mmCIF file of N, CA, C and O in Angstrom:
data_model
loop_
_atom_site.group_PDB
_atom_site.id
_atom_site.type_symbol
_atom_site.label_atom_id
_atom_site.label_comp_id
_atom_site.label_asym_id
_atom_site.label_seq_id
_atom_site.Cartn_x
_atom_site.Cartn_y
_atom_site.Cartn_z
ATOM 1 N N UNK A 1 11.610 38.420 8.126
ATOM 2 C CA UNK A 1 11.769 38.965 6.839
ATOM 3 C C UNK A 1 11.273 40.430 6.759
ATOM 4 O O UNK A 1 11.973 41.239 6.151
ATOM 5 N N UNK A 2 10.153 40.654 7.269
ATOM 6 C CA UNK A 2 9.510 41.960 7.265
ATOM 7 C C UNK A 2 10.419 42.950 8.040
ATOM 8 O O UNK A 2 10.585 44.105 7.594
ATOM 9 N N UNK A 3 10.957 42.562 9.210
ATOM 10 C CA UNK A 3 11.856 43.407 9.986
ATOM 11 C C UNK A 3 13.089 43.752 9.153
ATOM 12 O O UNK A 3 13.606 44.935 9.233
ATOM 13 N N UNK A 4 13.666 42.751 8.483
ATOM 14 C CA UNK A 4 14.855 43.024 7.665
ATOM 15 C C UNK A 4 14.593 44.021 6.554
ATOM 16 O O UNK A 4 15.405 44.866 6.225
ATOM 17 N N UNK A 5 13.441 43.884 5.907
ATOM 18 C CA UNK A 5 13.039 44.856 4.901
ATOM 19 C C UNK A 5 12.893 46.258 5.415
ATOM 20 O O UNK A 5 13.356 47.226 4.832
ATOM 21 N N UNK A 6 12.254 46.413 6.574
ATOM 22 C CA UNK A 6 12.048 47.679 7.164
ATOM 23 C C UNK A 6 13.422 48.278 7.565
ATOM 24 O O UNK A 6 13.663 49.447 7.351
ATOM 25 N N UNK A 7 14.301 47.416 8.083
ATOM 26 C CA UNK A 7 15.676 47.918 8.480
ATOM 27 C C UNK A 7 16.415 48.426 7.264
ATOM 28 O O UNK A 7 17.097 49.427 7.337
ATOM 29 N N UNK A 8 16.234 47.688 6.141
ATOM 30 C CA UNK A 8 16.948 48.088 4.922
ATOM 31 C C UNK A 8 16.401 49.396 4.401
ATOM 32 O O UNK A 8 17.195 50.356 3.978
ATOM 33 N N UNK A 9 15.074 49.471 4.427
ATOM 34 C CA UNK A 9 14.477 50.772 4.008
ATOM 35 C C UNK A 9 14.888 51.966 4.870
ATOM 36 O O UNK A 9 15.133 53.126 4.378
ATOM 37 N N UNK A 10 15.037 51.718 6.156
ATOM 38 C CA UNK A 10 15.442 52.729 7.149
ATOM 39 C C UNK A 10 16.909 53.165 6.755
ATOM 40 O O UNK A 10 17.213 54.365 6.749
ATOM 41 N N UNK A 11 17.766 52.166 6.489
ATOM 42 C CA UNK A 11 19.186 52.510 6.169
ATOM 43 C C UNK A 11 19.255 53.341 4.860
ATOM 44 O O UNK A 11 19.980 54.290 4.761
ATOM 45 N N UNK A 12 18.419 52.961 3.936
ATOM 46 C CA UNK A 12 18.397 53.722 2.664
ATOM 47 C C UNK A 12 17.860 55.150 2.880
ATOM 48 O O UNK A 12 18.426 56.140 2.393
ATOM 49 N N UNK A 13 16.867 55.279 3.761
ATOM 50 C CA UNK A 13 16.324 56.669 4.033
ATOM 51 C C UNK A 13 17.349 57.481 4.755
ATOM 52 O O UNK A 13 17.487 58.668 4.426
ATOM 53 N N UNK A 14 18.085 56.898 5.724
ATOM 54 C CA UNK A 14 19.117 57.628 6.434
ATOM 55 C C UNK A 14 20.221 58.018 5.534
ATOM 56 O O UNK A 14 20.729 59.139 5.569
ATOM 57 N N UNK A 15 20.645 57.155 4.625
ATOM 58 C CA UNK A 15 21.690 57.453 3.696
ATOM 59 C C UNK A 15 21.300 58.584 2.697
ATOM 60 O O UNK A 15 22.100 59.477 2.439
ATOM 61 N N UNK A 16 20.115 58.475 2.274
ATOM 62 C CA UNK A 16 19.586 59.536 1.353
ATOM 63 C C UNK A 16 19.550 60.915 2.130
ATOM 64 O O UNK A 16 19.910 61.892 1.538
ATOM 65 N N UNK A 17 19.071 60.832 3.334
ATOM 66 C CA UNK A 17 19.020 62.125 4.132
ATOM 67 C C UNK A 17 20.369 62.714 4.344
ATOM 68 O O UNK A 17 20.621 63.895 4.196
ATOM 69 N N UNK A 18 21.386 61.808 4.618
ATOM 70 C CA UNK A 18 22.736 62.281 4.810
ATOM 71 C C UNK A 18 23.302 62.901 3.529
ATOM 72 O O UNK A 18 23.971 63.921 3.522
ATOM 73 N N UNK A 19 22.985 62.271 2.405
ATOM 74 C CA UNK A 19 23.475 62.825 1.086
ATOM 75 C C UNK A 19 22.835 64.155 0.825
ATOM 76 O O UNK A 19 23.531 65.126 0.382
ATOM 77 N N UNK A 20 21.553 64.322 1.139
ATOM 78 C CA UNK A 20 20.862 65.597 0.932
ATOM 79 C C UNK A 20 21.456 66.628 1.860
ATOM 80 O O UNK A 20 21.613 67.845 1.448
ATOM 81 N N UNK A 21 21.736 66.341 3.103
ATOM 82 C CA UNK A 21 22.311 67.265 4.066
ATOM 83 C C UNK A 21 23.683 67.712 3.547
ATOM 84 O O UNK A 21 24.059 68.863 3.678
ATOM 85 N N UNK A 22 24.451 66.783 3.043
ATOM 86 C CA UNK A 22 25.847 67.119 2.553
ATOM 87 C C UNK A 22 25.723 68.032 1.356
ATOM 88 O O UNK A 22 26.524 68.945 1.227
ATOM 89 N N UNK A 23 24.767 67.748 0.489
ATOM 90 C CA UNK A 23 24.615 68.530 -0.738
ATOM 91 C C UNK A 23 24.201 70.010 -0.356
ATOM 92 O O UNK A 23 24.729 70.985 -0.877
ATOM 93 N N UNK A 24 23.295 70.112 0.594
ATOM 94 C CA UNK A 24 22.881 71.500 1.020
ATOM 95 C C UNK A 24 24.076 72.155 1.724
ATOM 96 O O UNK A 24 24.304 73.330 1.479
ATOM 97 N N UNK A 25 24.789 71.491 2.616
ATOM 98 C CA UNK A 25 25.972 72.048 3.239
ATOM 99 C C UNK A 25 27.032 72.545 2.231
ATOM 100 O O UNK A 25 27.574 73.626 2.335
ATOM 101 N N UNK A 26 27.273 71.705 1.177
ATOM 102 C CA UNK A 26 28.168 72.128 0.117
ATOM 103 C C UNK A 26 27.679 73.331 -0.625
ATOM 104 O O UNK A 26 28.445 74.244 -0.935
ATOM 105 N N UNK A 27 26.433 73.337 -0.962
ATOM 106 C CA UNK A 27 25.867 74.484 -1.649
ATOM 107 C C UNK A 27 25.954 75.719 -0.818
ATOM 108 O O UNK A 27 26.138 76.872 -1.468
ATOM 109 N N UNK A 28 25.879 75.650 0.426
ATOM 110 C CA UNK A 28 25.954 76.831 1.276
ATOM 111 C C UNK A 28 27.371 77.181 1.684
ATOM 112 O O UNK A 28 27.612 78.125 2.416
ATOM 113 N N UNK A 29 28.342 76.433 1.142
ATOM 114 C CA UNK A 29 29.728 76.750 1.409
ATOM 115 C C UNK A 29 30.244 76.258 2.721
ATOM 116 O O UNK A 29 31.237 76.706 3.235
ATOM 117 N N UNK A 30 29.506 75.363 3.329
ATOM 118 C CA UNK A 30 29.846 74.905 4.736
ATOM 119 C C UNK A 30 30.600 73.526 4.653
ATOM 120 O O UNK A 30 31.067 73.062 5.768
ATOM 121 N N UNK A 31 30.785 73.059 3.497
ATOM 122 C CA UNK A 31 31.435 71.773 3.326
ATOM 123 C C UNK A 31 32.518 71.915 2.318
ATOM 124 O O UNK A 31 32.294 72.392 1.185
ATOM 125 N N UNK A 32 33.753 71.510 2.677
ATOM 126 C CA UNK A 32 34.840 71.653 1.740
ATOM 127 C C UNK A 32 35.252 70.186 1.343
ATOM 128 O O UNK A 32 35.223 69.267 2.111
ATOM 129 N N UNK A 33 35.841 70.106 0.143
ATOM 130 C CA UNK A 33 36.296 68.792 -0.317
ATOM 131 C C UNK A 33 37.490 68.358 0.587
ATOM 132 O O UNK A 33 38.326 69.180 0.900
ATOM 133 N N UNK A 34 37.521 67.086 0.899
ATOM 134 C CA UNK A 34 38.529 66.564 1.793
ATOM 135 C C UNK A 34 39.940 66.823 1.241
ATOM 136 O O UNK A 34 40.882 67.214 2.068
ATOM 137 N N UNK A 35 40.124 66.777 -0.001
ATOM 138 C CA UNK A 35 41.421 66.992 -0.608
ATOM 139 C C UNK A 35 41.928 68.401 -0.361
ATOM 140 O O UNK A 35 43.137 68.592 -0.080
ATOM 141 N N UNK A 36 41.040 69.394 -0.440
ATOM 142 C CA UNK A 36 41.409 70.767 -0.136
ATOM 143 C C UNK A 36 41.822 70.959 1.291
ATOM 144 O O UNK A 36 42.765 71.663 1.643
ATOM 145 N N UNK A 37 41.037 70.329 2.217
ATOM 146 C CA UNK A 37 41.294 70.452 3.652
ATOM 147 C C UNK A 37 42.666 69.831 3.935
ATOM 148 O O UNK A 37 43.496 70.385 4.689
ATOM 149 N N UNK A 38 42.926 68.615 3.355
ATOM 150 C CA UNK A 38 44.182 67.991 3.619
ATOM 151 C C UNK A 38 45.350 68.797 3.070
ATOM 152 O O UNK A 38 46.400 68.927 3.722
ATOM 153 N N UNK A 39 45.191 69.341 1.847
ATOM 154 C CA UNK A 39 46.273 70.160 1.234
ATOM 155 C C UNK A 39 46.538 71.423 2.132
ATOM 156 O O UNK A 39 47.677 71.774 2.328
ATOM 157 N N UNK A 40 45.451 72.034 2.576
ATOM 158 C CA UNK A 40 45.696 73.310 3.422
ATOM 159 C C UNK A 40 46.351 72.865 4.721
ATOM 160 O O UNK A 40 47.180 73.599 5.300
ATOM 161 N N UNK A 41 45.925 71.718 5.321
ATOM 162 C CA UNK A 41 46.534 71.296 6.552
ATOM 163 C C UNK A 41 48.040 71.006 6.345
ATOM 164 O O UNK A 41 48.863 71.361 7.158
ATOM 165 N N UNK A 42 48.456 70.374 5.236
ATOM 166 C CA UNK A 42 49.813 70.110 4.924
ATOM 167 C C UNK A 42 50.507 71.390 4.754
ATOM 168 O O UNK A 42 51.727 71.555 5.221
ATOM 169 N N UNK A 43 49.980 72.453 4.103
ATOM 170 C CA UNK A 43 50.665 73.723 3.971
ATOM 171 C C UNK A 43 50.845 74.355 5.359
ATOM 172 O O UNK A 43 51.916 74.958 5.623
ATOM 173 N N UNK A 44 49.879 74.287 6.167
ATOM 174 C CA UNK A 44 49.980 74.873 7.520
ATOM 175 C C UNK A 44 51.096 74.161 8.282
ATOM 176 O O UNK A 44 51.975 74.832 8.977
ATOM 177 N N UNK A 45 51.171 72.849 8.241
ATOM 178 C CA UNK A 45 52.205 72.122 8.990
ATOM 179 C C UNK A 45 53.602 72.490 8.425
ATOM 180 O O UNK A 45 54.566 72.640 9.183
ATOM 181 N N UNK A 46 53.653 72.573 7.055
ATOM 182 C CA UNK A 46 54.930 72.944 6.462
ATOM 183 C C UNK A 46 55.391 74.325 6.884
ATOM 184 O O UNK A 46 56.586 74.533 7.120
ATOM 185 N N UNK A 47 54.460 75.265 6.922
ATOM 186 C CA UNK A 47 54.899 76.665 7.295
ATOM 187 C C UNK A 47 55.290 76.658 8.805
ATOM 188 O O UNK A 47 56.293 77.304 9.098
ATOM 189 N N UNK A 48 54.651 75.929 9.664
ATOM 190 C CA UNK A 48 54.939 75.861 11.065
ATOM 191 C C UNK A 48 56.310 75.162 11.223
ATOM 192 O O UNK A 48 57.162 75.568 12.042
ATOM 193 N N UNK A 49 56.530 74.052 10.506
ATOM 194 C CA UNK A 49 57.811 73.409 10.507
ATOM 195 C C UNK A 49 58.948 74.315 10.176
ATOM 196 O O UNK A 49 60.011 74.345 10.836
ATOM 197 N N UNK A 50 58.805 75.054 9.036
ATOM 198 C CA UNK A 50 59.827 75.974 8.648
ATOM 199 C C UNK A 50 60.066 77.055 9.747
ATOM 200 O O UNK A 50 61.250 77.397 10.040
ATOM 201 N N UNK A 51 58.957 77.500 10.383
ATOM 202 C CA UNK A 51 59.133 78.528 11.439
ATOM 203 C C UNK A 51 59.943 77.940 12.604
ATOM 204 O O UNK A 51 60.826 78.608 13.148
ATOM 205 N N UNK A 52 59.604 76.735 13.010
ATOM 206 C CA UNK A 52 60.294 76.066 14.154
ATOM 207 C C UNK A 52 61.752 75.867 13.777
ATOM 208 O O UNK A 52 62.674 76.001 14.614
ATOM 209 N N UNK A 53 62.017 75.391 12.538
ATOM 210 C CA UNK A 53 63.390 75.119 12.133
ATOM 211 C C UNK A 53 64.269 76.399 12.045
ATOM 212 O O UNK A 53 65.461 76.388 12.144
ATOM 213 N N UNK A 54 63.597 77.544 11.960
ATOM 214 C CA UNK A 54 64.342 78.851 11.987
ATOM 215 C C UNK A 54 64.652 79.357 13.321
ATOM 216 O O UNK A 54 65.461 80.228 13.500
ATOM 217 N N UNK A 55 64.078 78.785 14.377
ATOM 218 C CA UNK A 55 64.296 79.226 15.718
ATOM 219 C C UNK A 55 65.762 79.145 16.147
ATOM 220 O O UNK A 55 66.286 80.121 16.707
ATOM 221 N N UNK A 56 66.540 78.091 15.927
ATOM 222 C CA UNK A 56 67.913 78.070 16.367
ATOM 223 C C UNK A 56 68.758 79.191 15.658
ATOM 224 O O UNK A 56 69.579 79.856 16.341
ATOM 225 N N UNK A 57 68.511 79.422 14.435
ATOM 226 C CA UNK A 57 69.276 80.449 13.680
ATOM 227 C C UNK A 57 68.924 81.831 14.271
ATOM 228 O O UNK A 57 69.809 82.696 14.447
ATOM 229 N N UNK A 58 67.706 82.076 14.569
ATOM 230 C CA UNK A 58 67.284 83.300 15.130
ATOM 231 C C UNK A 58 67.762 83.463 16.576
ATOM 232 O O UNK A 58 68.189 84.579 16.885
ATOM 233 N N UNK A 59 67.688 82.420 17.311
ATOM 234 C CA UNK A 59 67.970 82.568 18.849
ATOM 235 C C UNK A 59 69.471 82.460 19.116
ATOM 236 O O UNK A 59 69.956 83.095 20.064
ATOM 237 N N UNK A 60 70.259 81.693 18.314
ATOM 238 C CA UNK A 60 71.657 81.466 18.671
ATOM 239 C C UNK A 60 72.464 82.732 18.954
ATOM 240 O O UNK A 60 73.105 82.884 20.016
ATOM 241 N N UNK A 61 72.409 83.679 18.072
ATOM 242 C CA UNK A 61 73.187 84.919 18.337
ATOM 243 C C UNK A 61 72.709 85.749 19.521
ATOM 244 O O UNK A 61 73.499 86.447 20.152
ATOM 245 N N UNK A 62 71.442 85.614 19.765
ATOM 246 C CA UNK A 62 70.852 86.315 20.905
ATOM 247 C C UNK A 62 71.097 85.738 22.312
ATOM 248 O O UNK A 62 71.127 86.366 23.329
ATOM 249 N N UNK A 63 71.231 84.425 22.383
ATOM 250 C CA UNK A 63 71.452 83.745 23.678
ATOM 251 C C UNK A 63 72.911 83.589 24.125
ATOM 252 O O UNK A 63 73.203 83.262 25.258
ATOM 253 N N UNK A 64 73.844 83.914 23.232
ATOM 254 C CA UNK A 64 75.246 83.673 23.553
ATOM 255 C C UNK A 64 75.674 84.381 24.873
ATOM 256 O O UNK A 64 76.349 83.728 25.661
ATOM 257 N N UNK A 65 75.301 85.540 25.034
ATOM 258 C CA UNK A 65 75.753 86.263 26.258
ATOM 259 C C UNK A 65 74.720 86.354 27.343
ATOM 260 O O UNK A 65 74.910 87.043 28.394
ATOM 261 N N UNK A 66 73.621 85.545 27.274
ATOM 262 C CA UNK A 66 72.619 85.604 28.275
ATOM 263 C C UNK A 66 72.830 84.544 29.338
ATOM 264 O O UNK A 66 73.453 83.487 29.144
ATOM 265 N N UNK A 67 72.308 84.796 30.524
ATOM 266 C CA UNK A 67 72.261 83.829 31.588
ATOM 267 C C UNK A 67 71.247 82.748 31.220
ATOM 268 O O UNK A 67 70.441 82.917 30.292
ATOM 269 N N UNK A 68 71.349 81.626 31.932
ATOM 270 C CA UNK A 68 70.374 80.557 31.598
ATOM 271 C C UNK A 68 68.867 80.987 31.748
ATOM 272 O O UNK A 68 68.082 80.699 30.847
ATOM 273 N N UNK A 69 68.521 81.708 32.752
ATOM 274 C CA UNK A 69 67.122 82.181 32.892
ATOM 275 C C UNK A 69 66.755 83.132 31.751
ATOM 276 O O UNK A 69 65.641 83.084 31.259
ATOM 277 N N UNK A 70 67.664 83.999 31.438
ATOM 278 C CA UNK A 70 67.421 84.937 30.336
ATOM 279 C C UNK A 70 67.237 84.254 28.981
ATOM 280 O O UNK A 70 66.346 84.549 28.194
ATOM 281 N N UNK A 71 68.120 83.226 28.776
ATOM 282 C CA UNK A 71 68.048 82.423 27.480
ATOM 283 C C UNK A 71 66.762 81.699 27.456
ATOM 284 O O UNK A 71 66.048 81.636 26.440
ATOM 285 N N UNK A 72 66.345 81.100 28.598
ATOM 286 C CA UNK A 72 65.105 80.440 28.652
ATOM 287 C C UNK A 72 63.921 81.297 28.341
ATOM 288 O O UNK A 72 63.008 80.949 27.536
ATOM 289 N N UNK A 73 63.900 82.485 28.947
ATOM 290 C CA UNK A 73 62.789 83.414 28.674
ATOM 291 C C UNK A 73 62.780 83.899 27.180
ATOM 292 O O UNK A 73 61.706 83.950 26.552
ATOM 293 N N UNK A 74 63.987 84.061 26.600
ATOM 294 C CA UNK A 74 64.010 84.485 25.150
ATOM 295 C C UNK A 74 63.471 83.266 24.350
ATOM 296 O O UNK A 74 62.635 83.498 23.380
ATOM 297 N N UNK A 75 63.969 82.108 24.580
ATOM 298 C CA UNK A 75 63.447 80.897 23.809
ATOM 299 C C UNK A 75 62.013 80.738 23.981
ATOM 300 O O UNK A 75 61.255 80.447 23.025
ATOM 301 N N UNK A 76 61.506 80.873 25.182
ATOM 302 C CA UNK A 76 60.100 80.746 25.419
ATOM 303 C C UNK A 76 59.266 81.787 24.631
ATOM 304 O O UNK A 76 58.245 81.472 23.991
ATOM 305 N N UNK A 77 59.763 82.984 24.612
ATOM 306 C CA UNK A 77 59.138 84.032 23.825
ATOM 307 C C UNK A 77 59.095 83.678 22.344
ATOM 308 O O UNK A 77 58.087 83.871 21.695
ATOM 309 N N UNK A 78 60.205 83.182 21.813
ATOM 310 C CA UNK A 78 60.228 82.776 20.399
ATOM 311 C C UNK A 78 59.304 81.636 20.085
ATOM 312 O O UNK A 78 58.654 81.697 19.027
ATOM 313 N N UNK A 79 59.146 80.746 21.024
ATOM 314 C CA UNK A 79 58.249 79.614 20.824
ATOM 315 C C UNK A 79 56.809 80.149 20.862
ATOM 316 O O UNK A 79 56.002 79.736 19.989
ATOM 317 N N UNK A 80 56.458 81.079 21.775
ATOM 318 C CA UNK A 80 55.170 81.601 21.783
ATOM 319 C C UNK A 80 54.848 82.388 20.483
ATOM 320 O O UNK A 80 53.744 82.376 20.036
ATOM 321 N N UNK A 81 55.854 83.059 19.988
ATOM 322 C CA UNK A 81 55.632 83.788 18.731
ATOM 323 C C UNK A 81 55.260 82.829 17.626
ATOM 324 O O UNK A 81 54.388 83.083 16.793
ATOM 325 N N UNK A 82 56.001 81.681 17.626
ATOM 326 C CA UNK A 82 55.739 80.709 16.501
ATOM 327 C C UNK A 82 54.385 80.076 16.694
ATOM 328 O O UNK A 82 53.591 79.857 15.757
ATOM 329 N N UNK A 83 53.947 79.857 17.986
ATOM 330 C CA UNK A 83 52.634 79.316 18.233
ATOM 331 C C UNK A 83 51.517 80.371 17.870
ATOM 332 O O UNK A 83 50.440 79.966 17.388
ATOM 333 N N UNK A 84 51.823 81.564 18.116
ATOM 334 C CA UNK A 84 50.788 82.623 17.759
ATOM 335 C C UNK A 84 50.687 82.743 16.248
ATOM 336 O O UNK A 84 49.598 82.903 15.700
ATOM 337 N N UNK A 85 51.800 82.584 15.553
ATOM 338 C CA UNK A 85 51.745 82.593 14.131
ATOM 339 C C UNK A 85 50.929 81.435 13.632
ATOM 340 O O UNK A 85 50.093 81.546 12.665
ATOM 341 N N UNK A 86 51.080 80.226 14.258
ATOM 342 C CA UNK A 86 50.263 79.065 13.862
ATOM 343 C C UNK A 86 48.780 79.339 14.123
ATOM 344 O O UNK A 86 47.955 79.047 13.336
ATOM 345 N N UNK A 87 48.514 79.936 15.254
ATOM 346 C CA UNK A 87 47.099 80.211 15.639
ATOM 347 C C UNK A 87 46.472 81.172 14.698
ATOM 348 O O UNK A 87 45.278 81.136 14.364
ATOM 349 N N UNK A 88 47.232 82.109 14.124
ATOM 350 C CA UNK A 88 46.698 83.112 13.258
ATOM 351 C C UNK A 88 46.856 82.724 11.814
ATOM 352 O O UNK A 88 46.588 83.493 10.881
ATOM 353 N N UNK A 89 47.209 81.472 11.540
ATOM 354 C CA UNK A 89 47.508 81.013 10.157
ATOM 355 C C UNK A 89 46.213 81.265 9.360
ATOM 356 O O UNK A 89 45.151 80.899 9.702
ATOM 357 N N UNK A 90 46.419 81.874 8.183
ATOM 358 C CA UNK A 90 45.317 82.206 7.255
ATOM 359 C C UNK A 90 45.550 81.422 5.963
ATOM 360 O O UNK A 90 46.484 81.675 5.261
ATOM 361 N N UNK A 91 44.701 80.398 5.656
ATOM 362 C CA UNK A 91 44.885 79.699 4.348
ATOM 363 C C UNK A 91 44.933 80.567 3.156
ATOM 364 O O UNK A 91 45.555 80.193 2.191
ATOM 365 N N UNK A 92 44.281 81.736 3.233
ATOM 366 C CA UNK A 92 44.333 82.646 2.126
ATOM 367 C C UNK A 92 45.750 83.203 1.883
ATOM 368 O O UNK A 92 46.091 83.637 0.806
ATOM 369 N N UNK A 93 46.561 83.225 2.989
ATOM 370 C CA UNK A 93 47.914 83.725 2.836
ATOM 371 C C UNK A 93 48.928 82.545 2.787
ATOM 372 O O UNK A 93 50.113 82.748 2.979
ATOM 373 N N UNK A 94 48.474 81.306 2.477
ATOM 374 C CA UNK A 94 49.320 80.149 2.521
ATOM 375 C C UNK A 94 50.538 80.261 1.633
ATOM 376 O O UNK A 94 51.614 79.829 1.930
ATOM 377 N N UNK A 95 50.376 80.890 0.477
ATOM 378 C CA UNK A 95 51.484 80.978 -0.403
ATOM 379 C C UNK A 95 52.551 81.871 0.101
ATOM 380 O O UNK A 95 53.722 81.578 -0.094
ATOM 381 N N UNK A 96 52.201 82.879 0.847
ATOM 382 C CA UNK A 96 53.198 83.748 1.375
ATOM 383 C C UNK A 96 53.789 83.208 2.720
ATOM 384 O O UNK A 96 54.822 83.579 3.162
ATOM 385 N N UNK A 97 53.093 82.212 3.303
ATOM 386 C CA UNK A 97 53.602 81.579 4.522
ATOM 387 C C UNK A 97 54.623 80.461 4.293
ATOM 388 O O UNK A 97 55.329 80.154 5.190
ATOM 389 N N UNK A 98 54.598 79.872 3.157
ATOM 390 C CA UNK A 98 55.470 78.764 2.877
ATOM 391 C C UNK A 98 56.786 79.135 2.326
ATOM 392 O O UNK A 98 57.087 80.281 2.036
#
């Protein structure tokens, strides 16, 4: 019985400490609400999806007269550009990215 009481008190103390740490992190701007993170992630994925879907339209006129290796190099370059855009994604510019 005594061990169970001590274990319960320990769990309460750990939970309280976690709450305090989260409050401090939030106050210091190190903790974001989950909803905001999910929304920004969704915007980022949508922007990247739109960028990928534009690749065929961008590439088609350019690859018509190219050899297979040249077309592959061009397509690879366009994919790397899209990936670089994703890597440089700035949530502050999300409205202009979508």
